Tab-separated table of C-alpha atoms and ligand atoms in Angstrom:
chain	number	residue	atom	x	y	z
A	1	MET	CA	13.023	14.350	-15.984
A	2	SER	CA	11.157	13.933	-19.266
A	3	PHE	CA	7.362	13.888	-19.184
A	4	VAL	CA	7.327	10.300	-20.482
A	5	HIS	CA	9.003	9.113	-17.278
A	6	THR	CA	6.552	10.801	-14.908
A	7	ILE	CA	3.786	9.166	-12.905
A	8	THR	CA	1.453	11.771	-14.425
A	9	PHE	CA	2.176	10.363	-17.893
A	10	ARG	CA	1.726	6.753	-16.795
A	11	LEU	CA	-1.485	7.531	-14.914
A	12	THR	CA	-2.902	9.436	-17.883
A	13	ILE	CA	-1.998	6.658	-20.329
A	14	TRP	CA	-3.669	4.039	-18.161
A	15	TYR	CA	-6.649	6.282	-17.673
A	16	LEU	CA	-6.978	6.890	-21.422
A	17	LEU	CA	-6.552	3.206	-22.156
A	18	VAL	CA	-9.376	2.260	-19.807
A	19	LEU	CA	-11.527	5.140	-21.046
A	20	GLY	CA	-10.825	4.132	-24.659
A	21	ILE	CA	-11.913	0.555	-24.005
A	22	ILE	CA	-15.062	1.696	-22.183
A	23	LEU	CA	-15.935	4.202	-24.927
A	24	THR	CA	-15.383	1.618	-27.680
A	25	LEU	CA	-17.535	-0.960	-25.906
A	26	LEU	CA	-20.214	1.606	-25.120
A	27	SER	CA	-20.305	3.067	-28.652
A	28	THR	CA	-20.394	-0.366	-30.254
A	29	GLY	CA	-23.141	-1.403	-27.833
A	30	VAL	CA	-25.232	1.716	-28.514
A	31	TYR	CA	-24.732	1.423	-32.268
A	32	PHE	CA	-25.734	-2.204	-32.493
A	33	TYR	CA	-28.617	-1.764	-30.079
A	34	LEU	CA	-29.986	1.057	-32.236
A	35	TRP	CA	-29.311	-0.891	-35.426
A	36	HIS	CA	-31.174	-3.878	-34.030
A	37	SER	CA	-34.120	-1.924	-32.665
A	38	LEU	CA	-34.579	0.161	-35.854
A	39	TYR	CA	-34.664	-2.990	-37.983
A	40	ALA	CA	-36.937	-4.695	-35.462
A	41	ASN	CA	-39.283	-1.693	-35.711
A	42	LEU	CA	-39.194	-1.845	-39.478
A	43	ASP	CA	-39.937	-5.576	-39.449
A	44	GLN	CA	-42.789	-5.008	-37.007
A	45	SER	CA	-44.293	-2.314	-39.213
A	46	LEU	CA	-43.949	-4.618	-42.253
A	47	GLU	CA	-45.728	-7.382	-40.354
A	48	ALA	CA	-48.464	-4.995	-39.259
A	49	ARG	CA	-48.840	-3.764	-42.842
A	50	ALA	CA	-49.083	-7.334	-44.167
A	51	ALA	CA	-51.816	-8.074	-41.633
A	52	GLN	CA	-53.578	-4.855	-42.545
A	53	LEU	CA	-53.585	-5.635	-46.277
A	54	GLY	CA	-55.627	-8.724	-45.430
A	55	ASP	CA	-57.586	-10.316	-48.189
A	56	MET	CA	-55.952	-11.236	-51.466
A	57	ARG	CA	-58.992	-10.832	-53.626
A	58	GLY	CA	-59.384	-7.238	-52.423
A	59	ILE	CA	-55.746	-6.505	-53.202
A	60	LEU	CA	-56.047	-7.977	-56.681
A	61	THR	CA	-59.221	-6.033	-57.366
A	62	SER	CA	-57.779	-2.751	-56.119
A	63	ILE	CA	-54.597	-3.320	-58.114
A	64	ARG	CA	-56.654	-4.070	-61.221
A	65	GLN	CA	-58.779	-0.977	-60.699
A	66	GLY	CA	-55.679	1.085	-59.964
A	67	THR	CA	-57.002	2.121	-56.555
A	68	PHE	CA	-54.467	0.268	-54.456
A	69	GLN	CA	-53.008	2.703	-51.944
A	70	GLU	CA	-49.332	2.155	-51.234
A	71	GLU	CA	-47.856	3.847	-48.269
A	72	LEU	CA	-44.968	6.256	-48.634
A	73	GLY	CA	-41.731	4.464	-49.511
A	74	GLU	CA	-43.539	1.169	-49.837
A	75	VAL	CA	-43.701	-1.309	-52.672
A	76	VAL	CA	-46.184	-4.163	-52.683
A	77	SER	CA	-46.019	-7.152	-55.036
A	78	LEU	CA	-47.856	-10.404	-55.419
A	79	TYR	CA	-46.167	-13.504	-56.768
A	80	PHE	CA	-47.945	-16.628	-57.914
A	81	TYR	CA	-47.586	-19.361	-60.464
A	82	SER	CA	-49.521	-19.442	-63.656
A	83	GLY	CA	-48.698	-22.923	-64.799
A	84	ASP	CA	-44.935	-23.129	-64.550
A	85	GLU	CA	-44.511	-19.429	-64.919
A	86	LEU	CA	-43.999	-17.300	-61.851
A	87	LEU	CA	-45.969	-14.114	-62.243
A	88	GLN	CA	-45.614	-10.860	-60.395
A	89	VAL	CA	-48.359	-8.295	-59.908
A	90	SER	CA	-47.735	-4.923	-58.362
A	91	ALA	CA	-49.684	-1.726	-57.887
A	92	ARG	CA	-47.122	0.462	-59.569
A	93	ASP	CA	-44.709	-0.484	-62.236
A	94	VAL	CA	-41.934	-0.549	-59.780
A	95	ASP	CA	-39.719	-3.566	-59.616
A	96	ILE	CA	-38.608	-4.735	-56.254
A	97	PRO	CA	-35.518	-6.856	-56.409
A	98	TYR	CA	-36.586	-10.431	-56.650
A	99	ASP	CA	-35.431	-12.739	-53.889
A	100	SER	CA	-36.239	-16.255	-54.989
A	101	GLN	CA	-35.662	-17.898	-51.623
A	102	LEU	CA	-37.990	-15.411	-49.907
A	103	VAL	CA	-40.746	-15.831	-52.505
A	104	GLU	CA	-40.471	-19.637	-52.707
A	105	GLN	CA	-40.614	-19.848	-48.925
A	106	ALA	CA	-43.781	-17.724	-48.815
A	107	LEU	CA	-45.352	-19.747	-51.646
A	108	ALA	CA	-44.628	-22.837	-49.611
A	109	GLY	CA	-46.464	-21.288	-46.665
A	110	GLY	CA	-43.767	-19.634	-44.572
A	111	SER	CA	-43.292	-15.922	-43.955
A	112	SER	CA	-39.832	-14.402	-43.760
A	113	PHE	CA	-37.693	-11.259	-44.069
A	114	ALA	CA	-34.745	-10.363	-46.280
A	115	THR	CA	-32.685	-7.313	-47.127
A	116	VAL	CA	-31.852	-6.820	-50.790
A	117	LYS	CA	-30.140	-4.221	-52.907
A	118	THR	CA	-31.811	-2.389	-55.807
A	119	GLU	CA	-30.005	-1.642	-59.007
A	120	ASP	CA	-29.232	1.866	-57.830
A	121	HIS	CA	-27.632	0.337	-54.686
A	122	GLN	CA	-30.481	1.222	-52.356
A	123	GLU	CA	-31.243	-1.285	-49.646
A	124	VAL	CA	-34.770	-2.566	-49.320
A	125	ARG	CA	-36.196	-4.655	-46.530
A	126	LEU	CA	-38.617	-7.256	-47.797
A	127	HIS	CA	-41.279	-9.157	-45.939
A	128	ALA	CA	-43.000	-12.067	-47.639
A	129	VAL	CA	-46.199	-13.697	-46.360
A	130	PRO	CA	-48.196	-16.585	-47.875
A	131	PHE	CA	-51.660	-15.797	-49.314
A	132	SER	CA	-54.262	-18.291	-50.406
A	133	LEU	CA	-57.356	-18.054	-52.570
A	134	GLU	CA	-60.269	-20.467	-52.696
A	135	ALA	CA	-61.501	-19.337	-56.119
A	136	PRO	CA	-59.524	-18.444	-59.251
A	137	ALA	CA	-59.065	-14.783	-60.020
A	138	PHE	CA	-58.420	-12.531	-62.974
A	139	PHE	CA	-55.517	-10.228	-62.916
A	140	PRO	CA	-53.557	-7.973	-65.225
A	141	HIS	CA	-50.537	-10.083	-65.951
A	142	ARG	CA	-48.400	-7.021	-66.225
A	143	HIS	CA	-49.216	-3.406	-66.671
A	144	GLY	CA	-50.249	-2.805	-70.194
A	145	MET	CA	-51.008	-6.485	-70.924
A	146	SER	CA	-54.464	-7.992	-71.242
A	147	PRO	CA	-55.930	-9.738	-68.217
A	148	ARG	CA	-55.709	-13.454	-68.316
A	149	ARG	CA	-57.516	-15.983	-66.224
A	150	THR	CA	-55.241	-17.801	-63.911
A	151	ASP	CA	-56.062	-20.236	-61.129
A	152	ILE	CA	-54.332	-19.036	-58.151
A	153	GLU	CA	-54.151	-21.397	-55.240
A	154	SER	CA	-51.340	-19.845	-53.350
A	155	ALA	CA	-49.529	-16.569	-53.685
A	156	ALA	CA	-46.786	-14.668	-51.956
A	157	LEU	CA	-47.359	-11.104	-50.822
A	158	VAL	CA	-44.064	-9.206	-50.676
A	159	ILE	CA	-43.945	-5.807	-49.041
A	160	GLY	CA	-40.752	-3.833	-49.403
A	161	ARG	CA	-39.663	-0.715	-47.622
A	162	SER	CA	-36.519	1.269	-48.209
A	163	THR	CA	-34.050	1.179	-45.304
A	164	GLU	CA	-32.617	4.490	-46.377
A	165	GLU	CA	-33.895	6.389	-43.363
A	166	ILE	CA	-32.514	3.806	-41.012
A	167	ASP	CA	-29.206	3.746	-42.853
A	168	GLN	CA	-29.036	7.523	-42.756
A	169	ALA	CA	-29.723	7.590	-39.018
A	170	LEU	CA	-27.118	4.896	-38.412
A	171	LYS	CA	-24.624	6.696	-40.601
A	172	ARG	CA	-25.136	9.926	-38.675
A	173	LEU	CA	-24.665	8.046	-35.402
A	174	ARG	CA	-21.499	6.415	-36.774
A	175	HIS	CA	-20.095	9.794	-37.757
A	176	THR	CA	-20.987	11.318	-34.395
A	177	LEU	CA	-19.331	8.448	-32.521
A	178	ILE	CA	-16.204	8.501	-34.696
A	179	LEU	CA	-15.866	12.245	-34.167
A	180	ALA	CA	-16.744	12.120	-30.452
A	181	PHE	CA	-14.192	9.395	-29.673
A	182	PRO	CA	-10.968	11.328	-30.377
A	183	LEU	CA	-12.490	14.537	-29.003
A	184	THR	CA	-13.420	12.802	-25.747
A	185	MET	CA	-9.961	11.233	-25.551
A	186	ILE	CA	-8.239	14.596	-26.060
A	187	VAL	CA	-10.384	16.357	-23.442
A	188	ALA	CA	-10.058	13.407	-21.027
A	189	GLY	CA	-6.291	13.239	-21.613
A	190	ALA	CA	-5.884	16.938	-20.848
A	191	GLY	CA	-8.139	16.570	-17.812
A	192	GLY	CA	-6.185	13.484	-16.725
A	193	VAL	CA	-2.857	15.321	-16.924
A	194	PHE	CA	-4.318	18.275	-15.014
A	195	LEU	CA	-5.814	16.081	-12.271
A	196	ALA	CA	-2.740	13.864	-11.933
A	197	ARG	CA	-0.502	16.947	-11.702
A	198	ARG	CA	-2.767	18.461	-9.084
A	199	ALA	CA	-2.929	15.223	-7.071
A	200	LEU	CA	0.840	14.744	-7.228
A	201	LYS	CA	1.756	18.337	-6.450
A	202	PRO	CA	2.440	17.524	-2.765
A	203	VAL	CA	5.073	14.998	-3.923
A	204	GLU	CA	7.102	17.820	-5.430
A	205	HIS	CA	6.715	19.712	-2.154
A	206	ILE	CA	7.897	16.657	-0.188
A	207	ALA	CA	10.900	16.244	-2.500
A	208	GLN	CA	11.738	19.943	-2.197
A	209	THR	CA	11.662	19.791	1.624
A	210	ALA	CA	13.734	16.594	1.594
A	211	ARG	CA	16.323	18.359	-0.588
A	212	GLU	CA	16.461	21.238	1.858
A	213	ILE	CA	17.035	19.038	4.909
A	214	GLU	CA	20.686	18.909	5.788
A	215	GLU	CA	22.558	16.569	8.064
A	216	SER	CA	23.300	19.376	10.490
A	217	ASP	CA	19.760	20.737	10.494
A	218	LEU	CA	17.036	18.195	10.790
A	219	SER	CA	14.567	20.671	12.281
A	220	GLN	CA	12.622	21.114	9.007
A	221	ARG	CA	9.311	19.338	8.561
A	222	ILE	CA	7.073	18.732	5.564
A	223	LYS	CA	3.871	20.747	5.845
A	224	VAL	CA	0.937	18.356	5.842
A	225	ASN	CA	-2.392	19.782	4.702
A	226	THR	CA	-4.251	16.696	3.596
A	227	ARG	CA	-5.414	13.477	5.185
A	228	ASP	CA	-5.038	11.403	2.034
A	229	GLU	CA	-2.278	8.925	1.125
A	230	LEU	CA	0.217	11.704	0.412
A	231	GLY	CA	-0.690	13.387	3.694
A	232	ARG	CA	0.005	10.089	5.461
A	233	LEU	CA	3.283	9.719	3.554
A	234	ALA	CA	4.313	13.217	4.621
A	235	SER	CA	3.418	12.449	8.274
A	236	THR	CA	5.388	9.196	8.114
A	237	LEU	CA	8.387	11.029	6.660
A	238	ASN	CA	8.050	13.702	9.358
A	239	GLU	CA	8.051	10.994	12.022
A	240	MET	CA	11.141	9.493	10.415
A	241	ILE	CA	12.913	12.872	10.344
A	242	GLU	CA	11.924	13.340	14.000
A	243	ARG	CA	13.511	9.978	14.880
A	244	LEU	CA	16.595	10.835	12.837
A	245	GLU	CA	16.844	14.195	14.571
A	246	GLN	CA	16.603	12.548	17.986
A	247	ALA	CA	19.150	9.885	17.032
A	248	PHE	CA	21.444	12.547	15.643
A	249	ARG	CA	21.101	14.641	18.811
A	250	ARG	CA	21.753	11.576	20.978
A	251	GLN	CA	24.813	10.815	18.890
A	252	GLN	CA	26.109	14.360	19.320
A	253	GLU	CA	25.436	14.282	23.063
A	254	PHE	CA	27.069	10.893	23.315
A	255	THR	CA	30.208	12.077	21.540
A	256	ALA	CA	30.342	15.190	23.724
A	257	ASP	CA	29.793	13.108	26.894
A	258	ALA	CA	32.389	10.541	25.881
A	259	SER	CA	34.995	13.228	25.170
A	260	HIS	CA	34.174	14.962	28.411
A	261	GLU	CA	34.357	11.698	30.334
A	262	LEU	CA	37.795	10.892	28.912
A	263	ARG	CA	39.049	14.437	29.262
A	264	THR	CA	38.713	14.474	33.077
A	265	PRO	CA	41.098	11.555	33.784
A	266	LEU	CA	43.419	12.827	31.041
A	267	ALA	CA	43.510	16.269	32.672
A	268	VAL	CA	44.282	14.638	36.051
A	269	ILE	CA	47.119	12.557	34.502
A	270	GLN	CA	48.488	15.606	32.712
A	271	ALA	CA	48.392	17.812	35.809
A	272	GLU	CA	49.849	15.140	38.086
A	273	SER	CA	52.707	14.271	35.725
A	274	THR	CA	53.537	17.961	35.091
A	275	LEU	CA	53.587	18.581	38.828
A	276	ALA	CA	55.771	15.515	39.512
A	277	LEU	CA	58.268	16.560	36.835
A	278	GLN	CA	58.582	20.176	37.970
A	279	LYS	CA	61.372	19.389	40.459
A	280	ASP	CA	63.131	16.455	42.033
A	281	ARG	CA	60.938	14.665	44.545
A	282	VAL	CA	61.305	11.880	47.030
A	283	ALA	CA	60.407	8.330	45.967
A	284	SER	CA	57.140	8.280	47.967
A	285	ASP	CA	55.890	11.369	46.077
A	286	TYR	CA	56.631	9.697	42.750
A	287	ARG	CA	54.865	6.563	43.994
A	288	GLY	CA	51.833	8.637	44.992
A	289	SER	CA	51.745	10.352	41.573
A	290	LEU	CA	52.119	7.054	39.694
A	291	GLU	CA	49.339	5.472	41.761
A	292	LEU	CA	47.005	8.351	40.897
A	293	ILE	CA	48.004	8.135	37.227
A	294	SER	CA	47.460	4.351	37.266
A	295	GLN	CA	44.025	4.809	38.901
A	296	GLU	CA	42.949	7.349	36.286
A	297	THR	CA	44.328	5.164	33.496
A	298	ASN	CA	42.275	2.240	34.816
A	299	HIS	CA	39.200	4.443	34.889
A	300	MET	CA	39.847	5.494	31.282
A	301	ALA	CA	40.420	1.888	30.260
A	302	THR	CA	37.070	0.929	31.829
A	303	ILE	CA	35.276	3.716	29.956
A	304	VAL	CA	36.927	2.784	26.650
A	305	ASP	CA	36.018	-0.906	27.217
A	306	GLN	CA	32.414	0.023	27.956
A	307	LEU	CA	32.249	2.327	24.933
A	308	LEU	CA	33.574	-0.462	22.769
A	309	THR	CA	30.969	-2.859	24.173
A	310	LEU	CA	28.176	-0.376	23.390
A	311	ALA	CA	29.549	0.378	19.930
A	312	ARG	CA	29.603	-3.366	19.151
A	313	ALA	CA	26.093	-3.712	20.570
A	314	ASP	CA	24.884	-0.855	18.336
A	315	ALA	CA	26.496	-2.420	15.298
A	316	GLY	CA	24.878	-5.767	16.221
A	317	LYS	CA	28.308	-7.366	16.159
A	318	GLN	CA	28.232	-8.847	19.647
A	319	GLN	CA	28.192	-12.623	19.712
A	320	PHE	CA	26.232	-14.242	22.527
A	321	VAL	CA	26.898	-17.873	23.415
A	322	PHE	CA	23.698	-19.237	24.930
A	323	GLU	CA	23.629	-22.197	27.312
A	324	ASP	CA	21.541	-23.426	30.238
A	325	ILE	CA	22.710	-21.616	33.368
A	326	SER	CA	21.692	-22.353	36.951
A	327	LEU	CA	21.240	-18.971	38.656
A	328	GLY	CA	22.291	-20.490	42.034
A	329	GLU	CA	25.565	-21.647	40.497
A	330	LEU	CA	26.165	-18.267	38.898
A	331	LEU	CA	25.599	-16.507	42.235
A	332	GLY	CA	28.033	-18.969	43.826
A	333	GLU	CA	30.670	-17.846	41.333
A	334	LEU	CA	30.030	-14.172	42.075
A	335	ALA	CA	29.677	-14.503	45.869
A	336	PRO	CA	33.383	-14.189	46.835
A	337	ASP	CA	33.744	-10.862	44.958
A	338	ILE	CA	30.503	-9.458	46.340
A	339	GLU	CA	31.288	-10.482	49.894
A	340	LEU	CA	34.707	-8.885	49.615
A	341	LEU	CA	33.249	-5.630	48.306
A	342	CYS	CA	30.569	-5.619	51.016
A	343	ARG	CA	33.122	-6.279	53.701
A	344	GLU	CA	35.329	-3.443	52.444
A	345	LYS	CA	32.367	-1.055	52.676
A	346	ARG	CA	30.999	-2.644	55.860
A	347	LEU	CA	27.687	-3.682	54.300
A	348	HIS	CA	25.559	-6.688	55.109
A	349	PHE	CA	25.032	-9.131	52.285
A	350	GLN	CA	21.849	-11.191	52.421
A	351	LEU	CA	20.278	-13.914	50.313
A	352	GLY	CA	16.522	-13.584	49.925
A	353	PRO	CA	14.215	-16.356	48.670
A	354	VAL	CA	16.299	-18.410	46.267
A	355	GLU	CA	14.510	-20.824	43.902
A	356	ASN	CA	16.471	-23.292	41.875
A	357	LEU	CA	16.054	-21.683	38.447
A	358	VAL	CA	17.769	-22.375	35.130
A	359	VAL	CA	17.853	-19.713	32.438
A	360	ARG	CA	19.134	-19.744	28.885
A	361	GLY	CA	21.901	-17.195	28.633
A	362	ASP	CA	25.460	-16.147	27.994
A	363	ARG	CA	27.366	-16.925	31.196
A	364	ALA	CA	30.012	-14.186	30.931
A	365	ARG	CA	27.511	-11.490	29.949
A	366	LEU	CA	25.017	-12.425	32.704
A	367	LYS	CA	27.850	-12.352	35.224
A	368	GLY	CA	28.753	-8.868	33.955
A	369	LEU	CA	25.119	-7.771	34.262
A	370	PHE	CA	24.701	-8.979	37.869
A	371	LEU	CA	28.125	-7.697	38.921
A	372	ASN	CA	27.291	-4.273	37.539
A	373	LEU	CA	23.989	-4.095	39.429
A	374	LEU	CA	25.593	-5.422	42.643
A	375	ASP	CA	28.460	-2.991	42.183
A	376	ASN	CA	25.946	-0.108	41.903
A	377	ALA	CA	24.018	-1.370	44.946
A	378	ILE	CA	27.241	-1.432	46.971
A	379	ARG	CA	28.446	1.898	45.534
A	380	TYR	CA	25.248	3.809	46.348
A	381	THR	CA	24.623	2.287	49.806
A	382	PRO	CA	26.277	3.903	52.808
A	383	SER	CA	28.196	1.761	55.332
A	384	GLY	CA	25.998	-0.277	57.647
A	385	GLY	CA	23.397	-0.800	54.948
A	386	THR	CA	22.276	-4.070	53.410
A	387	VAL	CA	22.516	-5.509	49.898
A	388	SER	CA	20.407	-8.579	49.123
A	389	VAL	CA	19.759	-10.891	46.190
A	390	SER	CA	16.730	-13.112	45.517
A	391	PHE	CA	15.672	-15.464	42.687
A	392	THR	CA	11.970	-16.028	42.101
A	393	GLN	CA	9.824	-17.208	39.211
A	394	GLN	CA	7.068	-15.160	37.558
A	395	GLU	CA	5.248	-17.101	34.818
A	396	GLN	CA	7.930	-18.139	32.312
A	397	MET	CA	10.491	-15.682	33.654
A	398	ALA	CA	13.164	-15.898	36.305
A	399	VAL	CA	13.337	-12.690	38.341
A	400	VAL	CA	16.673	-11.785	39.917
A	401	ALA	CA	16.073	-8.931	42.365
A	402	ILE	CA	19.037	-6.944	43.703
A	403	ARG	CA	17.981	-4.784	46.658
A	404	ASP	CA	19.866	-2.200	48.608
A	405	THR	CA	19.076	0.126	51.471
A	406	GLY	CA	21.040	2.926	49.825
A	407	ILE	CA	20.445	6.520	48.805
A	408	GLY	CA	17.684	5.662	46.313
A	409	ILE	CA	16.905	7.405	43.025
A	410	PRO	CA	14.560	10.420	42.740
A	411	PRO	CA	11.496	9.425	40.646
A	412	GLU	CA	12.175	12.026	37.923
A	413	HIS	CA	15.575	10.423	37.239
A	414	ILE	CA	14.378	6.816	37.059
A	415	PRO	CA	13.273	6.962	33.382
A	416	HIS	CA	16.756	8.186	32.390
A	417	ILE	CA	19.208	6.102	34.395
A	418	PHE	CA	19.566	3.552	31.563
A	419	GLU	CA	20.693	6.258	29.145
A	420	ARG	CA	24.361	6.462	28.289
A	421	PHE	CA	26.390	8.721	30.607
A	422	TYR	CA	23.285	9.608	32.593
A	423	ARG	CA	24.024	10.010	36.263
A	424	VAL	CA	21.844	11.343	39.032
A	425	ASP	CA	24.833	12.885	40.749
A	426	ARG	CA	27.754	13.186	38.342
A	427	ALA	CA	30.339	14.163	40.985
A	428	ARG	CA	29.311	11.380	43.322
A	429	SER	CA	29.297	8.743	40.604
A	430	ARG	CA	32.727	9.745	39.401
A	431	ALA	CA	34.100	9.894	42.920
A	432	GLU	CA	32.811	6.343	43.394
A	433	GLY	CA	34.484	5.262	40.155
A	434	GLY	CA	31.321	5.103	38.007
A	435	SER	CA	31.210	5.998	34.327
A	436	GLY	CA	27.469	6.294	33.702
A	437	LEU	CA	27.569	3.518	31.109
A	438	GLY	CA	26.983	0.499	33.375
A	439	LEU	CA	23.174	0.448	33.289
A	440	ALA	CA	23.106	1.104	29.513
A	441	ILE	CA	25.197	-2.056	29.064
A	442	CYS	CA	23.015	-3.978	31.573
A	443	ARG	CA	19.877	-3.105	29.633
A	444	HIS	CA	21.479	-4.144	26.371
A	445	ILE	CA	22.446	-7.553	27.865
A	446	ALA	CA	18.936	-8.102	29.294
A	447	LYS	CA	17.369	-7.237	25.902
A	448	ALA	CA	19.707	-9.597	24.088
A	449	HIS	CA	18.351	-12.338	26.385
A	450	ARG	CA	14.774	-11.300	25.536
A	451	GLY	CA	14.457	-10.024	29.089
A	452	LYS	CA	14.144	-6.638	30.806
A	453	ILE	CA	15.168	-4.680	33.900
A	454	GLU	CA	12.691	-2.900	36.178
A	455	VAL	CA	13.554	-0.406	38.892
A	456	GLU	CA	11.781	0.531	42.099
A	457	SER	CA	13.355	3.107	44.309
A	458	ARG	CA	12.668	5.509	47.163
A	459	VAL	CA	15.009	8.307	48.023
A	460	GLY	CA	16.748	7.562	51.328
A	461	GLU	CA	15.248	4.076	51.582
A	462	GLY	CA	16.911	2.129	48.804
A	463	SER	CA	16.446	0.660	45.349
A	464	THR	CA	15.481	-2.671	43.820
A	465	PHE	CA	16.677	-3.629	40.340
A	466	SER	CA	14.720	-6.657	39.037
A	467	VAL	CA	16.149	-8.522	36.067
A	468	PHE	CA	13.615	-10.648	34.136
A	469	LEU	CA	15.129	-13.500	32.106
A	470	PRO	CA	13.282	-16.222	30.183
A	471	LEU	CA	13.579	-19.639	31.853
A	472	SER	CA	15.248	-22.409	29.940
A	473	GLU	CA	12.760	-24.772	28.273
B	1	LIG	P1	27.480	4.680	37.173
B	1	LIG	O1	28.712	4.151	36.600
B	1	LIG	O2	27.472	6.160	37.336
B	1	LIG	O3	27.009	3.940	38.367
B	1	LIG	P2	25.266	3.440	35.897
B	1	LIG	O4	24.825	3.451	34.488
B	1	LIG	O5	25.595	2.142	36.504
B	1	LIG	O6	26.423	4.472	36.005
B	1	LIG	O7	24.119	4.113	36.725
B	1	LIG	C1	23.559	5.320	36.323
B	1	LIG	C2	23.105	6.173	37.481
B	1	LIG	O8	22.009	5.538	38.130
B	1	LIG	C3	24.128	6.285	38.541
B	1	LIG	O9	24.990	7.365	38.276
B	1	LIG	C4	23.317	6.528	39.777
B	1	LIG	O10	23.000	7.884	39.905
B	1	LIG	C5	22.052	5.770	39.531
B	1	LIG	N1	22.055	4.433	40.210
B	1	LIG	C6	22.322	3.239	39.649
B	1	LIG	N2	22.182	2.240	40.552
B	1	LIG	C7	21.799	2.842	41.687
B	1	LIG	C8	21.470	2.338	43.019
B	1	LIG	N3	21.510	1.047	43.301
B	1	LIG	N4	21.118	3.247	43.964
B	1	LIG	C9	21.062	4.554	43.649
B	1	LIG	N5	21.344	5.095	42.445
B	1	LIG	C10	21.712	4.237	41.477
C-alpha cells in the first residue's frame, strides 16, 4: 500500500491544511496589528511633538536665529502664503516632500496625516497642523535670502518623521514569518506523521491477528491494551470472534450429533437386514425384521424432516401464514390424537381453566408446537399420571400451559433442553422415539410468533411448559 493511500497521509494532510490556515491567519493578524500599532505610535508622537512646538512666533524666531532644535530623524516646516505665493520655512535646508492636499487642509484649519516618498525612495510620515498669528512676522524667505516682511494670518506646521525604523522592523517580521511558516509546516508534518503512525499502530496489530485467525482455529484474540477507540474496536472484534467461535463449535457439534443420530438407526437397519439375509427364515421372522427396519426408517425420516425444518428456519426461508386462530378450536382439532395417545399409555387427560382466546398465528405450525409439547408430556409421564392443558390470558399474551405429572427435569438441564439434540437422558429419549430436536423447533415457532416458552419442573413431580403467544388485535 503506497503512503499516499494511508490514513496517516490523509490525517497529516488535513492537519497541515488546518495548521497552515491557522498560521496564515495568525501571522497576517500579528503583522497587521504591529503595522497598525507602530504607525499609531508614530502618529501619536507626531501629535505630541506638534503640541510641544506650541507657539508659531517662537518657532519663527528660533528658525531665524538658527536655534531651532529638531529631534533626531525629524524635519519641521512651516507653510504660509505671502500674497499668492506659498512659502515654506524650515530649520534646516532639508526639503520634505510637499503634499499639497495635506498643506491646504492645514491652512484651511484642519490637521491631518499623510505618508509620502522622498526622492531617494524613503518613506516619510507627515503631520500637518494649522497655526495662526495675530500679528505679522518677519522671516527668512529661504535660507540665504534676505528677510522679507510678510503678513501671516494662517500657517501650516508640517512635521515629518522617517518611517524607516518601522519599515525595517516590519520587514524583519515579514522575513521571520515567511521563514517560520515552511519550517513550522515541515516540523509539524513530520510530527503529524509520527503521531498518526503511533496512534494507528494498533490497527496493524489488529490486521495481523485477523490474518492469523483461521477458520479451524478461532481461539486467537487481539490483545487490547488501551481504552481508546481502537481498544474498543479490538474488544468488539474479540467479542465477534468469540461469537463466531461459539457458532462454529455449535455447528461442529450439530453436525457430529446429526451424523450420530442418523448412524444409530442405520446401524440397526444394516444389522437387521444382514441377519435376515444370512439364511432362509420363516415369513414371521422376515415380517419382524421388516417391521423393525420400517420403524427405524420412520425414525430417520422424522429426524431428517426436523433437520430440514431447522435448516430452513436458520436460513430464514420458512414462510408463516398468519391468521386469527381460536385456541379452543385448535385444541378441539388436536384432542382426538391426544386422547388416543393418553389412552394408549393409560394417562389421564384434563382440561384446566380454558378462556376463549384468539391468537394471530400459523395454524399448522402452532398445531405442531402444541403436539410436540403434548407428545413430550405423554412420553415423559409414567402410566397413571395426568397430562393437562389450560388457556389463560396474561396482559396482551395468551398463555397455553401444558402440565404433566411426569419424571420432571433436573434444574441444571433446564437451560439446555431447547438446544438441538440435547437430551436429559439420551437412551430414554431414543427408546421413547425422541430425537432431541422437538423443543428446538418449538422454540423457533414460538419466536416466529413473537412469543416464548417457559419451563417449570420438579424432578419426580412433573413439568409445566407455558407457551406465550400475542393475542390477536
Ligand atoms: P426429545 O425428542 O428427546 O423429546 P425434545 O427436544 O422434545 O427432544 O426434548 C429435549 C429433552 O427435554 C428431552 O430429551 C427430555 O429429556 C426433556 N423433556 C422435554 N419435555 C419433557 C417433559 N415434559 N418432562 C420431562 N422431560 C422433558
